[in-house]
Amino acid sequence: MRIVFFGPPGSGKGTQAERMSKRYNLHHLSTGLLLREEINNNSELGKRIRKIVESGHLVDDEIVNEEVFSKVKGYDRFLLDGYPRNLIQAEGLDDYLEKEKKPLSGAIFITIPDAEVIERLSGRLTCSQCGFTGKQPLQNPGDECPRCGTILVERNDDRMEVIEQRLVHYYNFTKHLEKYYHDRLLNIDGMGTVDQVTLRLEEALSIWE
Ligand SMILES: [Zn+2]
């Protein structure tokens, strides 16, 4: 099984990607983390990426592709999370996998209504130390994280205007990818509890097991 994984902010995509990787024994690549890791390691590629990021630009498709290909090389089973972001990357990935004779099984899109995303994300508080997320009024800004004691803050990302922007941004890039993957696409309902969504995904993904 080789899949790409999408979901709007607040859909629980990260958690579900992690669970599916464990459940189906997939090499899990989260590209946001990858690029940061590359920067931290101060590799040649990392230095190039740092320059681009510091200049306020987006890392270009060629570099992202290069990075992803180098990290999936040698793996027969993987899940890509946060990638591809556009058609150039999607086509690049298909070209690469075709050469490797390991075509992509399909694309997963977790779907969830905008109103639900806003409901889930607004008032959310995050621990910068351990990643715990709480919700007002159960937790309030300035409270200590119940797991590690760090002070909880509302991330800029979780403010209403920013949530709306993030949604617009998400649909702007995924609408093209949904078309591109139309013949190997699974839409998974993201409503309900985390465990319910996990069950839905497990069942849906079993076709590629
Ligand atoms: Zn914490």
Short mmCIF file of C-alpha atoms and ligand atoms in Angstrom, two decimals:
data_model
loop_
_atom_site.label_atom_id
_atom_site.label_comp_id
_atom_site.label_asym_id
_atom_site.label_seq_id
_atom_site.Cartn_x
_atom_site.Cartn_y
_atom_site.Cartn_z
CA MET A 1 0.00 0.00 0.00
CA ARG A 2 1.30 3.44 -0.99
CA ILE A 3 -0.97 6.34 -0.26
CA VAL A 4 -1.17 10.11 0.01
CA PHE A 5 -3.26 11.50 2.84
CA PHE A 6 -5.27 14.74 2.98
CA GLY A 7 -7.60 16.43 5.41
CA PRO A 8 -8.52 20.00 6.32
CA PRO A 9 -7.23 21.55 9.52
CA GLY A 10 -9.12 20.11 12.47
CA SER A 11 -9.92 16.86 10.69
CA GLY A 12 -7.57 14.85 12.87
CA LYS A 13 -5.48 14.03 9.83
CA GLY A 14 -2.18 13.83 11.72
CA THR A 15 -3.52 11.42 14.33
CA GLN A 16 -5.25 9.27 11.74
CA ALA A 17 -2.18 9.18 9.50
CA GLU A 18 -0.16 7.96 12.46
CA ARG A 19 -2.73 5.29 13.33
CA MET A 20 -3.03 4.03 9.76
CA SER A 21 0.75 3.86 9.42
CA LYS A 22 0.91 1.65 12.50
CA ARG A 23 -2.11 -0.43 11.56
CA TYR A 24 -0.89 -1.15 8.04
CA ASN A 25 2.81 -0.99 8.71
CA LEU A 26 3.45 1.97 6.43
CA HIS A 27 6.50 4.18 6.39
CA HIS A 28 5.00 7.52 7.53
CA LEU A 29 6.38 10.71 6.04
CA SER A 30 5.13 14.08 7.18
CA THR A 31 6.71 16.61 4.83
CA GLY A 32 6.36 19.62 7.10
CA LEU A 33 8.47 17.78 9.67
CA LEU A 34 10.88 16.52 7.03
CA LEU A 35 11.89 19.93 5.81
CA ARG A 36 12.32 21.19 9.36
CA GLU A 37 14.45 18.16 10.16
CA GLU A 38 16.60 18.81 7.11
CA ILE A 39 17.13 22.41 8.29
CA ASN A 40 18.02 21.27 11.81
CA ASN A 41 20.50 18.71 10.53
CA ASN A 42 22.15 21.50 8.55
CA SER A 43 22.62 19.18 5.58
CA GLU A 44 23.43 20.65 2.17
CA LEU A 45 19.77 20.44 1.27
CA GLY A 46 18.90 21.85 4.69
CA LYS A 47 21.03 24.92 4.07
CA ARG A 48 19.31 25.53 0.74
CA ILE A 49 15.91 25.12 2.35
CA ARG A 50 16.79 27.44 5.21
CA LYS A 51 17.82 30.21 2.79
CA ILE A 52 14.54 29.91 0.93
CA VAL A 53 12.41 29.86 4.07
CA GLU A 54 14.28 32.77 5.62
CA SER A 55 13.74 34.85 2.50
CA GLY A 56 10.00 34.32 3.02
CA HIS A 57 9.55 32.10 -0.03
CA LEU A 58 7.98 28.68 -0.32
CA VAL A 59 10.35 25.83 -0.87
CA ASP A 60 10.06 25.00 -4.55
CA ASP A 61 8.55 21.82 -5.91
CA GLU A 62 11.80 20.40 -7.17
CA ILE A 63 13.41 20.52 -3.73
CA VAL A 64 10.33 19.10 -2.02
CA ASN A 65 10.14 16.27 -4.56
CA GLU A 66 13.84 15.53 -4.24
CA GLU A 67 13.47 15.33 -0.47
CA VAL A 68 10.38 13.10 -0.57
CA PHE A 69 11.82 10.72 -3.16
CA SER A 70 15.01 10.29 -1.17
CA LYS A 71 12.95 9.42 1.90
CA VAL A 72 10.59 6.88 0.28
CA LYS A 73 13.35 5.16 -1.66
CA GLY A 74 13.57 1.53 -0.62
CA TYR A 75 10.11 1.43 0.95
CA ASP A 76 7.33 -0.62 -0.59
CA ARG A 77 4.69 0.65 1.78
CA PHE A 78 4.29 4.26 2.77
CA LEU A 79 1.90 7.03 3.69
CA LEU A 80 2.65 10.63 2.68
CA ASP A 81 1.12 13.34 4.81
CA GLY A 82 1.33 17.02 3.81
CA TYR A 83 2.42 16.18 0.29
CA PRO A 84 1.81 16.66 -2.60
CA ARG A 85 0.63 20.25 -2.36
CA ASN A 86 0.04 20.87 -6.06
CA LEU A 87 -0.17 19.22 -9.46
CA ILE A 88 3.53 19.59 -10.23
CA GLN A 89 4.39 17.65 -7.08
CA ALA A 90 1.65 15.07 -7.73
CA GLU A 91 2.83 14.45 -11.27
CA GLY A 92 6.45 14.35 -10.15
CA LEU A 93 5.55 11.72 -7.56
CA ASP A 94 3.72 9.57 -10.10
CA ASP A 95 6.62 9.80 -12.55
CA TYR A 96 9.07 8.81 -9.86
CA LEU A 97 6.96 5.89 -8.59
CA GLU A 98 6.37 4.66 -12.10
CA LYS A 99 10.11 4.49 -12.66
CA GLU A 100 10.45 2.58 -9.41
CA LYS A 101 7.63 0.27 -10.50
CA LYS A 102 5.74 1.07 -7.32
CA PRO A 103 2.64 2.97 -8.40
CA LEU A 104 0.59 4.89 -5.86
CA SER A 105 -2.38 2.90 -4.54
CA GLY A 106 -4.52 5.94 -4.00
CA ALA A 107 -5.35 9.19 -2.25
CA ILE A 108 -7.31 9.55 0.97
CA PHE A 109 -9.31 12.69 1.66
CA ILE A 110 -10.85 13.10 5.10
CA THR A 111 -13.90 15.30 4.59
CA ILE A 112 -15.58 17.45 7.18
CA PRO A 113 -17.96 20.44 6.97
CA ASP A 114 -16.44 23.90 7.50
CA ALA A 115 -18.75 24.60 10.43
CA GLU A 116 -17.42 21.53 12.21
CA VAL A 117 -13.81 22.58 11.60
CA ILE A 118 -14.53 25.99 13.10
CA GLU A 119 -16.32 24.40 16.04
CA ARG A 120 -13.39 22.09 16.69
CA LEU A 121 -10.56 24.57 16.29
CA SER A 122 -11.85 27.77 17.76
CA GLY A 123 -11.03 28.17 21.41
CA ARG A 124 -8.37 25.52 21.16
CA LEU A 125 -5.32 25.76 23.38
CA THR A 126 -2.04 24.07 22.73
CA CYS A 127 0.94 23.06 24.83
CA SER A 128 4.10 24.10 23.00
CA GLN A 129 6.07 21.51 24.93
CA CYS A 130 4.23 18.19 24.52
CA GLY A 131 1.61 18.97 21.88
CA PHE A 132 -1.39 18.53 24.19
CA THR A 133 -4.48 20.36 22.95
CA GLY A 134 -7.28 21.50 25.21
CA LYS A 135 -10.41 23.47 24.60
CA GLN A 136 -12.01 26.43 26.28
CA PRO A 137 -13.78 26.61 28.64
CA LEU A 138 -12.33 23.33 29.99
CA GLN A 139 -8.86 24.83 29.68
CA ASN A 140 -8.13 28.53 29.55
CA PRO A 141 -5.15 30.55 28.33
CA GLY A 142 -2.62 30.68 31.15
CA ASP A 143 -3.64 27.30 32.59
CA GLU A 144 -0.98 24.66 33.00
CA CYS A 145 -0.82 21.72 30.63
CA PRO A 146 -2.34 18.70 32.44
CA ARG A 147 0.37 16.49 30.99
CA CYS A 148 3.56 18.44 31.50
CA GLY A 149 2.76 21.67 33.37
CA THR A 150 3.73 24.12 30.61
CA ILE A 151 1.49 27.18 30.23
CA LEU A 152 -1.19 26.66 27.55
CA VAL A 153 -1.54 29.23 24.76
CA GLU A 154 -3.93 29.89 21.91
CA ARG A 155 -1.91 29.43 18.75
CA ASN A 156 -2.25 32.10 16.12
CA ASP A 157 -3.40 29.30 13.79
CA ASP A 158 -6.46 28.68 15.93
CA ARG A 159 -7.91 32.19 15.78
CA MET A 160 -11.15 32.42 13.81
CA GLU A 161 -9.87 34.56 10.89
CA VAL A 162 -6.85 32.33 10.58
CA ILE A 163 -8.95 29.16 10.65
CA GLU A 164 -11.04 30.54 7.80
CA GLN A 165 -7.91 31.42 5.82
CA ARG A 166 -6.47 27.98 6.40
CA LEU A 167 -9.67 26.39 5.09
CA VAL A 168 -9.67 28.53 1.95
CA HIS A 169 -6.05 27.66 1.41
CA TYR A 170 -6.73 23.96 1.91
CA TYR A 171 -9.55 23.85 -0.62
CA ASN A 172 -7.58 25.94 -3.10
CA PHE A 173 -4.90 23.34 -3.37
CA THR A 174 -6.91 20.18 -2.81
CA LYS A 175 -9.54 20.93 -5.44
CA HIS A 176 -6.92 20.37 -8.14
CA LEU A 177 -5.58 17.26 -6.43
CA GLU A 178 -9.04 15.76 -6.02
CA LYS A 179 -9.48 16.02 -9.77
CA TYR A 180 -6.03 14.65 -10.42
CA TYR A 181 -6.60 11.60 -8.20
CA HIS A 182 -10.24 11.11 -9.19
CA ASP A 183 -9.72 7.52 -10.39
CA ARG A 184 -8.02 6.35 -7.17
CA LEU A 185 -9.57 8.51 -4.51
CA LEU A 186 -11.25 7.58 -1.24
CA ASN A 187 -13.34 10.16 0.59
CA ILE A 188 -13.64 9.37 4.28
CA ASP A 189 -16.23 11.02 6.48
CA GLY A 190 -14.32 12.82 9.26
CA MET A 191 -17.35 13.40 11.51
CA GLY A 192 -17.70 11.61 14.83
CA THR A 193 -15.09 10.55 17.34
CA VAL A 194 -11.45 9.92 16.52
CA ASP A 195 -12.01 6.17 16.97
CA GLN A 196 -15.01 6.17 14.64
CA VAL A 197 -12.98 7.84 11.92
CA THR A 198 -10.15 5.37 12.52
CA LEU A 199 -12.55 2.46 11.98
CA ARG A 200 -13.84 3.98 8.76
CA LEU A 201 -10.32 4.46 7.49
CA GLU A 202 -9.20 0.96 8.46
CA GLU A 203 -12.07 -0.54 6.59
CA ALA A 204 -11.61 1.64 3.52
CA LEU A 205 -7.87 1.06 3.33
CA SER A 206 -8.22 -2.71 3.61
CA ILE A 207 -8.82 -2.80 -0.17
CA TRP A 208 -5.13 -2.00 -0.66
CA GLU A 209 -3.79 -4.10 2.16
ZN ZN B 1 2.30 19.74 27.83
#
